[in-house]
Amino acid sequence: MSEKNNILQDKFGRDHTYLRISLIERCNLRCTYCMPEEGVQLSPKSHIMTYEEIYDIAKIFVKHGVNKIRLTGGEPLVRKDFNVVLEKLATLPVELSITSNALIIDRFIDVLEANNVKSINVSLDSLNREKFKHITRRAEFDKVYNNILLLVKEGFNVKVNAVLINGFNDNEIIDFINFTKEHPISVRFIEFMPFDGNKWDMSKMVSYAEVMNYVKNSFSEEHIIRLEDAPNDTSKNYKIKGHKGSFAIISSVTNPFCDSCNRLRLTANGQLKNCLFSSTESDLLSSLRAGKPIEPVIEKAVKAKLKMRGGMDSMEKLEKPELHTKNRSMITIGG
């Protein structure tokens, strides 16, 4: 193991080469599984990382082995200096990508292309206008849908993330897969996960096994092709024979991918989370602003990473997550 990777290796031998950076806690949609109905207490503006601070922290992670950075939010594109952030990070030797709801992404095609952003994950939980309006609390389906098609036309690698909720959009699984017939996109079905204020319970979750039951009941076995998963991939990938696109299942709850996890998360207010499910955070921004080295804080956080789901290592704990962990709402973590 080279010295540069040591502080990003945890006690289970996992090397962390992928950093997700939340640029902002705000969003122009109000998705129910992400933002509590009553809203969230946003960090004061002075507590949010500036573009210089984002760059300085990212540079240190890259020095120690990070080779992929994904920008998230909230909705990262509503940050006023998004272009500046992107241009700064594009000077680093990393693969840059972004997660967006695509509502205003048509305004950013040129800057994304200019900074070599090729992979875009779009959050879209329904192909039905009324359901979209219900879950996002905004009537913007047509804009989002058309922007997804625009991204495909412009040659971006597009993944559509759909959080499945039992009794709400599980009956659209096959509609989403049929969407990949004519469009070279990857639809990724995500198991509903517990976060502060999203009214999670086990009965709302649609599991990996249940998704595959829908698939097997709709397509013949010889037409369901299991694809090879990339190293450190969070998803199990498939395609239907003859379809231009593919589909995948991210089973964070029922089949977690913790053994190969290489991800760390930096929140918009400069806190490092070593796991999406972790109830603890490490303050990088205060150390940076005080002129103190942040490598010791990073190393301590990485070494403290638990083996599975931030300690939520059983279905019993997941059934009553509020008894075992206290996490942020998803919007303030970063999607």
XYZ file of C-alpha atoms in Angstrom:
335
model
C 0.000 0.000 0.000
C 1.488 3.333 -0.978
C 1.756 6.007 1.683
C -0.687 8.315 -0.074
C -3.563 5.876 0.486
C -2.948 5.109 4.146
C -5.222 7.742 5.702
C -8.090 6.682 3.419
C -7.909 2.997 4.316
C -10.185 1.846 7.126
C -9.587 -0.946 9.628
C -11.333 -3.438 7.327
C -8.859 -2.749 4.510
C -11.273 -0.716 2.390
C -9.583 2.025 0.356
C -11.696 5.127 -0.160
C -11.177 6.581 -3.619
C -14.606 8.156 -4.197
C -15.730 11.420 -2.566
C -19.262 12.773 -2.826
C -19.420 16.508 -2.148
C -22.706 18.224 -1.344
C -22.575 21.804 -2.614
C -25.794 23.074 -1.069
C -28.602 21.997 1.250
C -31.278 23.766 -0.792
C -33.324 22.225 -3.582
C -35.903 23.384 -6.104
C -37.998 20.248 -5.488
C -39.389 18.907 -2.202
C -39.234 15.117 -2.524
C -40.972 13.437 0.402
C -38.325 10.749 1.028
C -35.566 13.373 1.035
C -37.034 16.412 2.780
C -39.365 16.300 5.797
C -42.802 17.808 5.153
C -42.119 20.593 7.653
C -38.833 21.437 5.897
C -35.386 21.376 7.453
C -33.261 23.754 9.475
C -30.699 24.863 6.921
C -27.153 25.747 7.899
C -26.442 29.499 8.010
C -24.760 30.703 4.823
C -21.554 31.405 6.743
C -21.381 27.701 7.653
C -21.513 26.531 4.027
C -18.205 25.824 2.311
C -17.018 28.463 -0.154
C -15.782 27.324 -3.537
C -12.187 27.883 -2.362
C -12.789 25.686 0.672
C -14.400 22.956 -1.423
C -11.366 22.997 -3.696
C -8.842 23.018 -0.836
C -10.512 20.065 0.904
C -10.958 18.125 -2.351
C -7.305 18.682 -3.231
C -6.240 16.990 0.009
C -8.472 13.988 -0.650
C -7.061 13.678 -4.173
C -3.516 13.868 -2.781
C -4.324 10.799 -0.683
C -5.917 8.695 -3.397
C -9.393 9.933 -4.318
C -9.854 9.649 -8.078
C -13.594 10.223 -8.413
C -15.702 13.134 -7.162
C -19.482 13.407 -7.488
C -21.222 16.733 -6.849
C -24.584 16.514 -5.120
C -26.963 18.654 -3.092
C -29.758 19.452 -2.327
C -29.759 20.372 -5.967
C -26.167 21.347 -6.843
C -27.209 23.460 -9.829
C -29.085 25.977 -7.663
C -25.808 27.042 -6.079
C -25.020 30.456 -7.586
C -21.308 29.751 -8.098
C -21.759 26.198 -9.383
C -19.818 26.993 -12.558
C -16.865 28.270 -10.526
C -16.877 25.209 -8.249
C -16.952 22.903 -11.252
C -14.179 24.734 -13.076
C -11.928 24.616 -9.981
C -12.491 20.907 -9.372
C -11.944 20.142 -13.056
C -8.290 21.133 -12.606
C -7.796 18.092 -10.343
C -6.878 14.658 -11.781
C -10.262 13.074 -11.020
C -13.360 11.805 -12.775
C -16.089 14.368 -12.141
C -19.786 13.534 -12.129
C -23.001 15.065 -10.820
C -26.337 14.066 -9.325
C -29.213 16.381 -10.227
C -32.984 16.450 -10.476
C -32.441 17.830 -14.033
C -35.028 20.572 -13.618
C -32.653 23.321 -14.797
C -29.800 21.252 -16.200
C -30.454 22.451 -19.746
C -28.862 25.772 -18.707
C -25.611 23.996 -17.801
C -24.951 21.723 -20.794
C -22.059 23.844 -22.049
C -20.263 24.158 -18.714
C -20.647 20.427 -18.019
C -19.196 19.555 -21.407
C -16.406 22.130 -21.074
C -15.300 20.568 -17.787
C -15.438 16.976 -19.017
C -18.429 15.888 -16.937
C -19.733 12.839 -18.752
C -21.801 10.993 -16.144
C -25.034 12.437 -14.761
C -27.386 10.778 -12.317
C -30.934 12.120 -12.469
C -33.447 11.588 -9.688
C -36.853 10.628 -11.122
C -39.261 8.549 -9.066
C -42.245 8.345 -11.388
C -43.063 8.476 -15.078
C -46.571 9.601 -14.151
C -47.147 13.371 -14.016
C -49.520 13.273 -11.055
C -47.303 10.967 -9.040
C -44.304 13.134 -9.855
C -46.194 16.161 -8.587
C -47.205 14.302 -5.423
C -43.720 13.138 -4.503
C -41.806 16.292 -5.494
C -44.559 18.728 -4.479
C -43.902 20.486 -7.807
C -45.622 20.213 -11.234
C -42.420 19.988 -13.276
C -42.516 16.507 -14.801
C -42.386 17.577 -18.444
C -39.349 19.782 -17.893
C -37.422 17.027 -16.114
C -38.408 14.350 -18.644
C -37.434 16.508 -21.617
C -34.113 17.387 -19.991
C -33.314 13.703 -19.539
C -33.857 13.210 -23.274
C -31.716 16.287 -23.947
C -28.847 14.868 -21.878
C -29.036 11.606 -23.827
C -29.055 13.520 -27.113
C -25.996 15.492 -26.004
C -24.111 12.256 -25.369
C -23.999 12.160 -21.574
C -23.951 8.865 -19.696
C -27.331 9.141 -17.959
C -28.488 7.112 -14.976
C -32.026 7.611 -13.693
C -32.407 6.974 -9.954
C -35.855 5.902 -8.767
C -36.514 5.385 -5.058
C -39.150 2.671 -4.840
C -41.948 3.004 -2.298
C -44.406 0.146 -1.827
C -47.913 1.051 -2.970
C -46.761 4.245 -4.656
C -44.475 3.588 -7.604
C -43.648 -0.129 -7.445
C -46.258 -0.633 -10.180
C -44.041 1.467 -12.478
C -41.016 -0.842 -12.349
C -41.797 -2.339 -15.745
C -42.638 1.096 -17.205
C -39.168 2.265 -16.177
C -37.538 -0.812 -17.697
C -39.504 -0.285 -20.909
C -38.154 3.293 -20.925
C -34.717 1.728 -21.534
C -35.931 0.038 -24.726
C -35.446 3.107 -26.917
C -33.140 5.167 -24.703
C -29.533 4.261 -23.784
C -29.933 5.058 -20.103
C -29.560 3.026 -16.930
C -32.572 3.060 -14.607
C -31.526 2.306 -11.050
C -34.121 1.187 -8.536
C -33.152 2.213 -5.001
C -34.529 0.625 -1.865
C -36.250 3.204 0.375
C -33.869 4.010 3.248
C -34.441 5.518 6.710
C -33.513 9.185 7.200
C -34.703 11.885 9.547
C -38.251 13.006 8.779
C -39.014 10.703 5.824
C -41.531 8.501 7.706
C -39.661 5.332 6.818
C -40.855 1.929 7.818
C -40.035 -1.535 6.513
C -43.454 -2.010 4.906
C -42.780 0.896 2.502
C -39.628 -0.711 1.136
C -39.529 -2.642 -2.151
C -36.682 -5.137 -1.913
C -34.233 -6.381 -4.524
C -36.045 -9.745 -4.561
C -39.413 -8.065 -5.114
C -38.069 -5.992 -8.018
C -36.721 -9.133 -9.669
C -40.104 -10.843 -9.212
C -41.717 -8.027 -11.220
C -39.047 -8.447 -13.896
C -39.354 -12.243 -14.100
C -43.133 -12.005 -14.329
C -42.895 -9.596 -17.268
C -39.944 -10.855 -19.311
C -38.889 -14.358 -20.278
C -35.797 -15.668 -18.525
C -33.706 -15.794 -21.705
C -34.313 -12.073 -22.267
C -33.078 -11.005 -18.798
C -29.323 -10.491 -19.062
C -27.181 -10.168 -15.933
C -24.444 -7.620 -16.626
C -21.021 -7.536 -15.030
C -20.896 -5.046 -12.158
C -18.040 -2.556 -12.057
C -15.558 -2.756 -9.164
C -16.986 -1.089 -6.012
C -20.378 -0.865 -7.738
C -23.352 -0.257 -5.462
C -25.798 -1.797 -7.916
C -26.626 -5.165 -9.418
C -26.957 -4.550 -13.142
C -29.218 -6.096 -15.775
C -30.615 -5.416 -19.190
C -33.420 -6.773 -21.311
C -32.274 -8.306 -24.576
C -32.759 -5.823 -27.406
C -33.048 -2.768 -25.148
C -30.659 0.126 -25.732
C -30.402 0.813 -22.016
C -30.160 -1.204 -18.824
C -31.511 -1.326 -15.288
C -30.021 -1.935 -11.869
C -31.012 -2.371 -8.240
C -29.299 -0.601 -5.347
C -30.174 -2.754 -2.352
C -28.676 -0.762 0.526
C -31.115 -2.321 2.990
C -31.602 -5.969 2.028
C -28.284 -6.702 0.274
C -25.796 -4.032 1.353
C -22.569 -3.581 -0.591
C -20.546 -2.530 2.461
C -17.669 -4.987 1.946
C -16.493 -3.136 -1.147
C -17.490 0.390 -0.118
C -15.012 3.038 -1.285
C -17.186 6.117 -0.622
C -16.930 9.089 1.702
C -19.318 12.042 1.905
C -18.613 15.705 2.522
C -21.676 17.715 3.504
C -22.249 21.282 2.338
C -21.295 22.574 5.788
C -17.978 20.775 5.721
C -18.709 17.653 7.770
C -17.209 14.332 6.717
C -19.534 11.323 6.918
C -17.779 7.991 6.582
C -21.076 6.255 5.728
C -24.477 7.359 4.479
C -26.057 5.707 7.541
C -23.529 7.049 10.048
C -24.858 9.101 12.957
C -21.434 10.678 13.532
C -19.694 13.396 11.536
C -16.207 14.878 11.529
C -15.769 18.626 11.212
C -13.269 19.412 8.456
C -14.380 22.980 7.818
C -13.645 24.345 11.297
C -10.138 22.887 11.214
C -9.538 24.279 7.735
C -10.737 27.759 8.732
C -8.558 27.651 11.853
C -5.519 26.892 9.714
C -5.131 23.404 11.206
C -4.272 20.313 9.125
C -7.337 18.270 8.244
C -5.545 15.002 7.430
C -5.671 13.822 11.081
C -9.433 14.470 11.189
C -9.923 12.582 7.925
C -7.821 9.646 9.064
C -9.631 9.368 12.388
C -13.014 9.437 10.631
C -12.020 6.781 8.098
C -10.520 4.491 10.749
C -13.749 4.796 12.759
C -15.918 3.561 9.883
C -18.038 0.611 10.953
C -18.263 -2.580 8.926
C -21.887 -2.229 7.832
C -24.395 0.631 7.384
C -23.007 2.838 10.151
C -23.724 0.117 12.707
C -27.202 -0.652 11.384
C -26.045 -4.222 10.861
C -29.282 -6.160 11.271
C -32.815 -6.050 9.960
C -34.007 -5.757 13.568
C -32.149 -2.466 13.953
C -33.486 -1.229 10.623
C -37.047 -1.959 11.677
C -36.685 0.678 14.430
C -33.838 2.887 13.197
C -34.710 5.726 15.585
C -33.662 3.515 18.506
C -30.202 2.819 17.125
C -29.033 5.876 15.223
C -29.733 9.548 14.631
C -29.079 10.705 11.107
C -29.730 13.856 9.122
C -32.485 14.219 6.564
C -31.218 13.173 3.145
C -31.272 16.703 1.741
C -28.701 17.895 4.289
C -26.434 14.863 3.764
C -26.191 15.045 0.010
C -27.788 12.615 -2.451
